[in-house]
């Protein structure tokens, strides 16, 4: 191969180094002289050209200057030196294979090529490619002429690639999530065992051969495959692509796919590649949440949020037919006595039984909803005459009053019903409820166990409410309202902030509970003044609180529905922060799910503008509402607060923990902060902590504190 490169007669300064005086000097001298041009070429080679004897040492006769860069030895260290021969340079583990390959090639007179390792002067191991051929010199002596090239980087890259492929194959085969590659036309190219198990097939091969068309053979809705492809074409990938699929045994599960298109270097589509996970349980939890958002968790009846939708449907039908709709407000008589004497469990059973009876008494087109506590609302559609309505109401009374057994006691339960009629008494749900409530109180005052239609003469209740409204206006004007603060703590029991709550101790009416005056204030618009007072007071108080564990404490303030609709809300919040000096991130504004109903675009716009100040947004009483679930991802919120009705007794596990667990799972998947309200036992706190709840508030930690008590509370913590 290199025979013509070794030309006798070259000047001494340009030959391959062959020191005189060493063994074989006469033999080597015949190969010393080189042509100047060829010597220059050889001296610039990165690898090592050489001639050697075919002996047990592969004794080197000539080497090119590139030997130093390759081996660390200079030419004079190698030529004629049996201790630094080619045999000694070869890695001990590779010597036998190298010799065997070369001798076999020499026997057949063919060229050879072999990759092996050498050990350099400094002990470093390198991979080399040796290519050579046997020849005879002028005297007939058999020699070997070859070239050594450093291929260490290439070999190591090949080894690394092989290891990577092995690791990928191991991951692919051992992954607990399904993994796949599929064609654009809808066939699987590859599937791992986890995917086969997920779809119910015995092996990946069985899955691939059975699903000739993913669209029709896998998805319940074949359109999902086209949706999958369109999303990848538009966005380059799909994330959490949820679909219902049919397993091998015909059962159905819900999956989420994460996939992208794999393309060649020139952009040509090759295949889809991705992962699949079973989200059936998550989907079930979401369905539970959706149902809970529109239905009462105890009775299964529609809740007050769904009530608005049902009334709107009934009103729409009545307008088309020029008919009427009756709304009946039902309140159980003496329920508190039964609940207190027989216990809350018995009270719950009573509510469940009454719910069932109310459904039985009504027609299919009617609606019964639980409004709250022991209050129910009936929507009676297509009422032609008052007699039709009376007939239904008498059936309701008779059904409710039928004997029942509760906790071993025979009971009769009565109810009082107030009735309003659309369009005679009011045009909307709030108006109909308000006058029906007036009629219901009149029914109670008249002896209970009866129904009463609203009339203009029923004004006493309205007068009482007017008196309360007047007193409330005076309280706002004279600053009789006070703000108390309930601590919020983290999983370690460390206080992280407070929720501001308004209280009213009236000079004329005594202690008025928030559930009495807040709804009234909401209806009359007085809530705007109350909300403003509470916001400024809370910001000033929070700005004065000391750091705890080096962190500033936050304060949460409730926003009312009326405030959310006010155009000046953003300016109000901004001014409260500026006046108090409270950092925006220390203020959290709480809204309820029911407030999100209505003009969703307006709600999102307002909340985003407030969040632009740096203020945090929380959804209070989460799980009791209706519309927010569908828009949860669009709302600029930071925190979900689990309603106390779901927290109470959640430590019992099972169904009692299903809703809190689902809410926590949903919130954490959306990267939201989770706060549990109404925590009263250590067991409740512990199970909520395990599930991932971030903060807690409730009587377990502290009742709401007056402002002065907060200062003492914090000083005790710091001390």
XYZ file of C-alpha atoms in Angstrom:
719
model
C 0.000 0.000 0.000
C 2.763 2.433 0.944
C 5.560 0.843 -1.028
C 5.947 3.708 -3.506
C 6.092 6.201 -0.656
C 9.401 4.860 0.694
C 11.891 6.059 -1.900
C 15.666 5.465 -1.409
C 17.984 8.389 -1.927
C 16.150 11.101 0.048
C 18.287 13.546 2.014
C 19.119 12.590 5.624
C 17.106 15.514 7.058
C 13.907 14.332 5.409
C 13.870 10.579 6.046
C 11.853 8.563 8.477
C 13.950 8.464 11.638
C 16.164 5.376 11.850
C 19.059 5.915 14.298
C 22.352 4.282 13.434
C 24.161 1.786 15.644
C 21.035 -0.090 16.648
C 20.266 -3.744 15.742
C 19.220 -4.166 12.136
C 20.965 -0.931 11.200
C 22.086 -2.237 7.809
C 18.590 -3.416 7.043
C 17.014 -0.168 8.125
C 19.568 1.929 6.260
C 18.096 0.666 3.016
C 14.853 2.424 3.888
C 16.273 5.682 5.231
C 16.452 7.865 2.163
C 13.231 9.579 1.118
C 12.225 11.878 -1.704
C 11.955 15.445 -0.337
C 8.360 15.984 -1.483
C 7.111 12.724 -0.037
C 8.942 13.303 3.244
C 7.236 16.670 3.604
C 3.893 15.015 2.983
C 4.522 12.287 5.547
C 5.714 14.777 8.158
C 2.378 16.609 7.980
C 0.207 13.540 8.529
C -1.665 13.424 11.845
C -1.389 9.672 12.093
C 1.649 7.401 11.934
C 3.057 5.768 8.777
C 5.359 2.883 9.566
C 7.228 -0.172 8.354
C 7.969 -3.003 10.678
C 9.383 -6.496 10.741
C 7.007 -9.409 10.907
C 8.396 -10.761 14.126
C 7.117 -11.341 17.634
C 7.688 -7.682 18.526
C 6.551 -6.079 15.276
C 9.869 -4.241 15.441
C 9.538 -0.817 13.822
C 11.919 0.008 10.977
C 10.546 3.414 9.985
C 7.939 5.810 11.390
C 6.596 9.161 10.287
C 6.856 12.252 12.586
C 3.129 11.930 13.348
C 4.046 9.154 15.804
C 4.691 11.730 18.509
C 1.231 13.279 18.358
C -0.363 9.856 18.284
C 1.696 7.932 20.877
C 3.777 10.468 22.788
C 6.931 8.728 21.568
C 9.344 10.349 19.154
C 10.569 8.404 16.156
C 13.972 7.734 17.668
C 12.242 6.187 20.709
C 10.423 3.667 18.530
C 12.604 2.637 15.580
C 14.479 -0.574 16.301
C 13.408 -0.540 19.964
C 11.843 -3.853 20.980
C 10.742 -2.389 24.325
C 8.779 0.317 22.490
C 7.744 -1.871 19.598
C 4.362 -1.896 17.919
C 3.525 -4.973 19.992
C 4.199 -3.132 23.245
C 2.126 -0.131 22.116
C -0.875 -2.383 21.443
C -3.259 -2.770 24.380
C -2.591 -6.168 26.038
C -6.222 -7.206 25.639
C -6.152 -6.503 21.905
C -2.739 -7.973 20.932
C -3.927 -11.473 20.064
C -6.786 -10.198 17.882
C -4.525 -7.720 16.079
C -1.833 -10.310 15.370
C -4.382 -12.854 14.199
C -6.035 -10.409 11.808
C -2.724 -9.238 10.306
C -1.231 -12.709 9.887
C -4.425 -13.978 8.270
C -4.275 -11.117 5.749
C -0.583 -11.800 5.068
C -1.304 -15.458 4.387
C -3.822 -14.532 1.706
C -1.820 -11.585 0.390
C -4.695 -9.176 1.018
C -4.882 -5.789 2.602
C -6.245 -5.494 6.124
C -7.991 -2.976 8.321
C -8.498 -3.310 12.066
C -9.565 -1.115 14.970
C -7.927 -1.558 18.336
C -6.520 0.273 21.332
C -2.992 1.494 21.950
C -1.398 2.643 25.199
C 0.427 5.962 24.846
C 3.575 6.994 26.602
C 1.602 8.815 29.332
C -0.657 5.798 29.887
C -3.627 7.217 27.945
C -5.575 4.702 25.905
C -6.541 5.590 22.351
C -8.544 3.851 19.694
C -6.752 3.568 16.346
C -7.569 2.304 12.888
C -4.683 0.383 11.299
C -4.739 -0.191 7.554
C -1.846 -1.979 5.882
C -0.405 -4.624 3.583
C 2.476 -7.083 3.577
C 5.401 -6.669 1.140
C 8.950 -7.827 0.496
C 12.015 -5.609 0.204
C 14.722 -5.865 -2.444
C 16.376 -8.604 -0.439
C 13.180 -10.609 -0.230
C 12.574 -9.910 3.473
C 8.857 -9.852 4.458
C 7.786 -6.544 5.933
C 4.600 -4.832 7.025
C 3.702 -1.359 5.763
C 0.728 0.391 7.405
C -0.889 3.585 8.658
C -2.269 4.214 12.180
C -5.091 6.777 12.507
C -6.541 8.108 15.783
C -10.286 7.292 15.854
C -10.840 7.744 19.600
C -13.478 10.479 19.218
C -15.428 8.459 16.688
C -15.373 5.265 18.726
C -16.340 7.044 21.901
C -19.205 8.736 20.063
C -20.320 5.336 18.777
C -20.104 3.869 22.269
C -22.041 6.813 23.699
C -24.678 6.490 20.969
C -25.011 2.779 21.642
C -25.331 3.418 25.366
C -27.925 6.139 24.717
C -29.908 3.854 22.449
C -29.671 1.118 25.070
C -30.863 3.493 27.777
C -33.684 4.754 25.549
C -34.705 1.208 24.760
C -34.587 0.374 28.461
C -36.674 3.433 29.304
C -39.089 2.685 26.473
C -39.530 -0.921 27.567
C -39.611 -0.243 31.322
C -41.562 3.034 31.462
C -44.715 3.015 33.554
C -46.386 5.456 31.145
C -47.439 4.453 27.665
C -45.083 5.492 24.855
C -45.699 5.312 21.126
C -44.711 6.246 17.599
C -47.437 6.431 14.973
C -47.786 7.265 11.306
C -49.764 10.181 9.943
C -52.213 7.738 8.372
C -53.072 6.279 11.766
C -51.009 3.156 12.463
C -48.714 2.488 15.389
C -45.062 2.064 14.437
C -43.938 1.301 17.981
C -45.538 0.865 21.393
C -44.084 -0.038 24.746
C -45.435 -2.667 27.162
C -47.009 0.021 29.372
C -49.157 1.224 26.469
C -50.188 -2.331 25.632
C -51.212 -2.917 29.262
C -53.076 0.390 29.333
C -55.122 -0.551 26.267
C -55.601 -4.139 27.470
C -53.445 -5.931 24.876
C -51.119 -8.815 25.867
C -48.078 -7.446 24.011
C -47.038 -4.338 22.083
C -46.978 -6.472 18.935
C -50.600 -7.455 19.474
C -51.559 -3.811 19.916
C -49.741 -2.727 16.741
C -51.206 -5.517 14.611
C -54.754 -5.079 15.981
C -55.080 -1.295 15.590
C -54.898 -0.779 11.850
C -56.640 2.592 12.167
C -56.208 4.569 15.401
C -59.092 6.924 14.603
C -61.783 4.251 14.267
C -60.196 1.482 16.295
C -59.165 3.413 19.389
C -61.049 6.673 19.894
C -64.708 6.623 20.916
C -65.041 9.767 18.803
C -63.031 9.183 15.577
C -62.858 12.959 15.078
C -60.341 13.119 17.930
C -57.582 11.790 15.649
C -58.136 14.651 13.209
C -58.165 17.083 16.162
C -54.874 15.542 17.333
C -53.243 16.064 13.937
C -54.594 19.601 13.500
C -53.287 20.702 16.894
C -49.818 19.321 16.182
C -49.796 20.949 12.766
C -50.770 24.265 14.351
C -48.707 24.209 17.580
C -46.053 21.604 16.895
C -47.301 19.446 19.795
C -50.277 18.479 21.916
C -50.312 18.597 25.702
C -52.933 16.951 27.885
C -54.944 15.927 24.820
C -57.871 14.205 26.542
C -59.953 11.540 24.807
C -62.152 8.602 25.658
C -60.840 5.385 24.105
C -62.001 1.791 23.669
C -59.752 -0.889 25.199
C -59.146 -4.347 23.793
C -61.907 -5.870 25.959
C -64.426 -3.206 24.929
C -64.186 -1.207 28.163
C -63.657 2.545 27.992
C -61.116 4.746 29.725
C -60.005 8.370 29.475
C -56.452 9.138 28.398
C -54.257 12.228 28.090
C -51.700 12.295 25.269
C -48.546 14.415 25.104
C -47.062 14.199 21.611
C -45.154 15.986 18.886
C -44.182 15.490 15.257
C -40.709 14.092 14.511
C -39.152 15.455 11.333
C -35.953 14.819 9.393
C -33.193 17.395 9.046
C -34.836 18.748 5.890
C -38.212 19.127 7.642
C -39.886 16.055 6.165
C -42.485 14.520 8.478
C -41.429 11.120 9.818
C -43.891 10.128 12.551
C -45.724 11.209 15.693
C -44.079 10.417 19.021
C -45.492 10.790 22.503
C -46.717 9.423 25.805
C -50.116 8.349 27.102
C -51.444 8.305 30.666
C -54.658 6.982 32.138
C -56.693 9.894 33.524
C -59.913 7.974 34.099
C -59.773 8.607 37.835
C -58.926 12.266 37.336
C -61.769 12.592 34.881
C -64.093 11.005 37.403
C -62.954 13.502 40.043
C -63.578 16.348 37.611
C -67.062 14.996 36.945
C -67.654 14.862 40.678
C -66.504 18.462 40.959
C -68.704 19.510 38.061
C -71.716 17.835 39.633
C -70.877 19.284 43.026
C -70.576 22.736 41.498
C -74.205 22.563 40.414
C -75.730 20.277 43.040
C -76.015 20.183 46.795
C -73.532 17.588 48.159
C -75.910 16.307 50.840
C -79.197 15.938 48.987
C -78.060 15.804 45.366
C -80.546 18.541 44.494
C -79.640 21.483 42.252
C -78.037 24.229 44.319
C -78.767 27.942 44.245
C -76.476 28.538 41.286
C -78.218 26.013 39.065
C -81.505 27.406 40.363
C -80.945 30.601 38.379
C -80.492 28.618 35.186
C -83.620 26.544 35.780
C -85.721 29.634 36.513
C -84.417 31.340 33.379
C -85.563 28.356 31.317
C -89.009 28.328 32.955
C -89.401 32.097 32.476
C -88.375 31.877 28.833
C -91.012 29.204 28.216
C -93.648 31.203 30.117
C -92.968 34.295 28.020
C -93.370 32.335 24.796
C -96.697 30.922 25.974
C -97.837 34.039 27.866
C -97.968 31.890 30.987
C -96.836 32.187 34.572
C -94.157 30.640 36.770
C -94.574 30.172 40.505
C -91.574 30.228 42.818
C -92.098 28.624 46.228
C -89.688 29.294 49.085
C -89.868 26.298 51.480
C -88.537 26.454 55.032
C -88.771 23.489 57.412
C -90.465 24.297 60.698
C -88.545 23.645 63.915
C -85.630 22.083 62.078
C -83.126 23.604 64.496
C -84.860 21.899 67.421
C -84.675 18.520 65.694
C -81.069 19.098 64.642
C -79.988 20.125 68.146
C -81.882 17.369 69.962
C -81.180 14.406 67.683
C -77.810 15.512 66.331
C -76.424 16.742 63.029
C -76.379 13.266 61.478
C -80.109 12.913 62.095
C -80.627 16.429 60.753
C -78.788 15.465 57.568
C -80.946 12.365 57.167
C -84.039 14.490 57.588
C -82.903 16.864 54.840
C -82.223 13.924 52.529
C -85.678 12.479 53.213
C -87.424 15.826 52.672
C -85.518 16.300 49.419
C -86.779 12.939 48.193
C -90.337 13.779 49.192
C -90.245 17.135 47.439
C -89.076 15.483 44.217
C -91.889 12.953 44.502
C -94.526 15.635 45.013
C -93.554 17.676 41.955
C -93.981 17.087 38.241
C -91.186 16.303 35.788
C -91.131 19.843 34.441
C -90.721 21.376 37.914
C -87.477 21.980 39.791
C -86.654 21.535 43.462
C -83.382 23.058 44.682
C -81.730 23.263 48.053
C -81.169 26.916 48.758
C -79.219 26.460 51.970
C -79.649 25.002 55.443
C -83.245 23.804 55.747
C -84.480 26.015 52.898
C -85.638 24.740 49.529
C -86.886 26.531 46.434
C -89.456 25.092 44.033
C -89.907 26.327 40.485
C -93.375 25.447 39.275
C -93.627 26.038 35.546
C -96.636 26.418 33.241
C -99.039 27.712 35.895
C -102.296 28.596 34.150
C -104.260 29.629 37.249
C -103.762 30.081 41.017
C -105.760 26.875 41.533
C -103.096 24.890 39.641
C -100.442 26.272 41.951
C -102.503 25.661 45.088
C -103.099 22.062 44.103
C -99.344 21.471 43.755
C -98.565 23.246 47.024
C -101.152 21.202 48.945
C -99.590 18.043 47.555
C -96.166 19.288 48.678
C -97.439 20.014 52.212
C -99.135 16.619 52.485
C -96.065 14.776 51.233
C -93.704 16.613 53.603
C -96.032 16.174 56.591
C -96.393 12.385 56.189
C -95.070 10.491 59.258
C -91.425 9.432 59.261
C -89.014 7.678 61.587
C -85.729 9.368 62.392
C -83.068 8.081 64.768
C -85.598 5.750 66.349
C -88.164 8.494 66.825
C -91.520 8.828 65.057
C -91.824 12.383 63.736
C -93.998 14.671 61.702
C -92.260 17.565 60.049
C -94.039 20.666 58.780
C -92.873 23.335 56.419
C -93.828 26.920 55.702
C -94.029 28.012 52.074
C -93.965 31.492 50.612
C -94.997 31.850 46.974
C -94.286 34.510 44.377
C -95.418 34.530 40.766
C -93.711 35.653 37.574
C -94.472 38.110 36.071
C -96.948 39.466 38.623
C -94.658 39.899 41.635
C -91.167 40.237 40.141
C -89.236 39.776 36.928
C -86.044 38.029 38.086
C -84.784 35.445 40.549
C -83.664 37.934 43.189
C -86.988 39.726 43.129
C -89.046 36.552 43.205
C -86.961 35.143 46.064
C -87.210 38.360 48.033
C -90.998 38.576 47.963
C -91.396 34.793 48.376
C -89.232 35.104 51.490
C -91.561 37.791 52.796
C -94.550 35.505 52.157
C -92.794 32.570 53.817
C -92.177 34.537 57.031
C -95.825 35.523 57.032
C -96.780 31.834 56.707
C -94.609 31.012 59.729
C -96.073 33.833 61.753
C -99.540 32.614 60.820
C -99.040 29.202 62.398
C -96.544 27.296 60.253
C -97.326 24.227 58.198
C -99.019 26.258 55.470
C -98.343 28.234 52.319
C -98.880 31.902 51.661
C -98.909 33.845 48.391
C -97.163 37.181 48.357
C -99.498 40.193 48.345
C -98.907 43.889 48.646
C -100.329 43.732 52.153
C -97.470 41.570 53.339
C -95.260 44.498 54.247
C -94.305 43.838 57.801
C -91.318 41.776 56.861
C -90.366 44.438 54.378
C -90.682 47.060 57.101
C -88.461 45.042 59.383
C -85.919 44.758 56.684
C -86.193 48.489 56.075
C -85.532 49.104 59.757
C -82.446 46.909 59.575
C -81.350 48.688 56.427
C -81.704 52.078 58.153
C -79.766 50.896 61.184
C -77.060 49.548 58.918
C -76.765 52.870 57.119
C -76.342 54.600 60.476
C -73.737 52.037 61.539
C -71.726 52.675 58.376
C -71.939 56.432 58.841
C -70.940 56.263 62.526
C -68.208 53.670 62.042
C -69.965 51.083 64.210
C -68.696 48.259 62.013
C -65.486 46.640 63.189
C -62.960 44.420 61.430
C -61.649 41.246 63.036
C -58.865 39.034 61.735
C -58.646 35.256 61.618
C -55.130 33.795 61.256
C -54.114 31.629 58.314
C -51.299 29.168 59.086
C -49.144 26.847 56.998
C -48.617 23.122 57.452
C -46.088 23.738 60.202
C -48.487 25.900 62.206
C -46.655 29.143 61.338
C -48.890 32.158 60.775
C -48.713 33.461 57.191
C -51.483 36.034 57.198
C -55.046 36.856 58.232
C -58.505 37.092 56.718
C -60.346 40.323 57.459
C -63.982 39.832 58.566
C -66.577 42.495 59.303
C -68.692 42.501 62.495
C -71.647 44.680 63.614
C -72.716 45.207 67.194
C -75.758 47.461 66.786
C -76.780 49.830 69.577
C -80.438 49.218 68.824
C -80.478 45.590 67.598
C -77.555 44.026 69.406
C -75.068 41.732 67.708
C -76.200 41.355 64.102
C -74.658 38.363 62.372
C -73.051 38.804 58.938
C -75.531 36.397 57.353
C -78.279 38.928 58.213
C -76.766 42.225 57.228
C -74.358 41.270 54.421
C -77.090 39.957 52.052
C -79.179 43.034 52.892
C -76.229 45.308 52.233
C -75.620 43.503 48.949
C -79.207 44.060 47.867
C -79.312 47.734 48.876
C -75.857 48.700 47.664
C -74.639 49.517 51.190
C -72.053 46.805 50.676
C -69.987 49.302 48.663
C -69.426 51.531 51.684
C -68.855 48.523 53.949
C -66.362 47.020 51.513
C -64.464 50.299 51.277
C -64.214 50.654 55.075
C -63.043 47.062 55.503
C -60.458 47.355 52.703
C -58.825 50.508 54.101
C -58.891 49.181 57.682
C -57.380 45.835 56.683
C -54.607 47.447 54.612
C -53.664 49.821 57.423
C -53.623 46.999 59.960
C -51.558 44.659 57.773
C -49.026 47.403 57.030
C -48.378 47.700 60.776
C -47.852 44.003 61.430
C -44.265 42.914 62.141
C -42.336 40.405 60.053
C -42.717 36.792 61.128
C -39.815 34.471 60.293
C -38.502 37.267 58.083
C -41.672 37.369 55.994
C -44.338 40.047 55.677
C -47.823 38.885 56.581
C -50.643 39.136 54.081
C -54.282 40.053 54.589
C -57.262 38.663 52.681
C -60.296 40.886 52.097
C -63.625 39.698 50.696
C -64.984 41.417 47.606
C -68.738 41.536 47.082
C -70.518 41.019 43.783
C -71.546 44.677 43.779
C -67.958 45.814 44.263
C -66.814 43.635 41.396
C -69.253 45.423 39.103
C -68.180 48.905 40.227
C -66.032 50.772 37.655
C -64.017 52.455 40.414
C -62.841 49.221 42.066
C -59.328 49.329 40.595
C -58.778 52.917 41.753
C -60.130 52.048 45.208
C -57.706 49.150 45.657
C -54.789 51.195 44.348
C -55.574 54.075 46.701
C -55.948 51.773 49.742
C -52.488 50.354 49.052
C -50.955 53.787 48.529
C -52.503 55.318 51.651
C -51.576 52.398 53.911
C -48.164 51.685 52.403
C -48.993 47.987 52.219
C -47.021 46.157 49.503
C -49.457 44.900 46.824
C -48.293 41.305 47.174
C -49.459 41.348 50.817
C -53.088 41.956 49.800
C -55.349 39.154 48.612
C -58.887 39.842 47.401
C -61.389 36.996 47.746
C -64.311 36.409 45.417
C -66.908 33.640 45.526
C -67.814 31.310 42.684
C -71.316 32.769 42.452
C -69.806 36.202 41.736
C -68.189 34.834 38.588
C -71.567 34.089 37.039
C -72.939 36.609 34.564
C -70.598 38.744 32.492
C -67.531 36.488 32.481
C -65.532 38.722 30.152
C -66.064 41.688 32.475
C -65.047 39.617 35.516
C -61.835 38.440 33.860
C -61.023 41.969 32.707
C -61.530 43.463 36.188
C -59.554 40.740 37.951
C -56.667 41.051 35.489
C -56.513 44.803 36.049
C -56.392 44.279 39.825
C -53.780 41.564 39.477
C -51.775 44.002 37.391
C -51.247 45.979 40.611
C -49.500 42.946 42.094
C -52.490 41.973 44.260
C -53.343 38.279 44.659
C -56.782 36.866 43.790
C -58.515 34.009 45.653
C -61.721 32.073 44.986
C -63.546 31.619 48.306
C -65.885 28.726 49.201
C -64.642 26.763 46.203
C -66.752 23.737 45.317
C -70.095 25.333 46.153
C -70.413 27.325 42.964
C -71.406 26.668 39.390
C -69.877 28.655 36.597
C -66.302 29.161 37.697
C -65.193 25.607 36.999
C -65.571 26.032 33.265
C -63.550 29.264 33.326
C -61.048 28.370 36.032
C -58.088 28.336 33.664
C -59.035 31.733 32.234
C -59.337 33.512 35.574
C -56.173 35.223 36.860
C -56.397 33.592 40.292
C -53.704 32.501 42.720
C -55.617 30.728 45.472
C -58.482 28.282 45.941
C -60.185 28.187 49.345
C -61.958 24.922 50.137
C -65.374 25.622 51.633
C -65.796 24.666 55.287
C -68.686 22.351 54.368
C -66.188 20.060 52.632
C -63.561 20.338 55.366
C -65.779 19.296 58.255
C -65.257 15.602 58.947
C -62.953 15.075 55.963
C -60.632 13.036 58.187
C -63.166 10.213 57.961
C -61.764 9.578 54.471
C -63.770 7.949 51.698
C -66.566 10.097 50.338
C -65.952 12.713 53.029
C -62.479 13.343 51.584
C -63.363 12.905 47.890
C -64.266 16.541 47.223
C -61.379 18.150 49.204
C -58.961 15.748 47.524
C -60.353 16.531 44.066
C -60.186 20.283 44.723
C -56.579 20.039 45.940
C -55.650 17.896 42.935
C -57.296 20.332 40.538
C -55.749 23.375 42.214
C -52.221 21.964 42.317
C -52.462 20.872 38.671
C -53.202 24.534 37.880
C -50.331 25.662 40.149
C -52.701 27.359 42.602
C -52.300 27.941 46.342
C -54.800 25.875 48.381
C -56.357 27.109 51.640
C -58.788 25.076 53.774
C -61.426 26.976 55.774
C -63.174 25.885 58.943
C -60.493 23.476 60.188
C -61.516 22.500 63.710
C -59.603 19.290 64.460
C -56.009 18.181 64.223
C -57.119 15.122 62.251
C -58.653 17.356 59.571
C -55.470 19.405 59.345
C -53.270 16.318 59.072
C -55.155 14.646 56.209
C -55.431 17.919 54.299
C -51.680 18.472 54.739
C -50.927 15.015 53.368
C -53.105 15.729 50.328
C -51.144 18.914 49.582
C -53.116 21.739 51.177
C -50.881 24.800 51.688
C -52.654 26.836 54.386
C -55.400 26.484 56.943
C -57.730 28.650 59.005
C -60.333 27.782 61.561
C -61.066 27.471 65.257
C -58.307 24.853 65.624
C -55.844 27.717 65.378
C -57.778 30.788 66.481
C -61.141 32.514 66.430
C -61.263 35.904 64.685
C -59.297 38.476 66.702
C -59.844 42.154 67.335
C -57.084 44.381 65.986
C -55.477 44.844 69.416
C -55.584 41.100 70.022
C -53.787 40.539 66.712
C -50.895 42.690 67.920
C -50.649 40.655 71.141
C -50.956 37.433 69.170
C -48.052 38.393 66.894
C -45.883 39.663 69.732
C -46.296 36.307 71.469
C -45.175 34.518 68.293
C -42.146 36.754 67.791
C -41.159 36.469 71.451
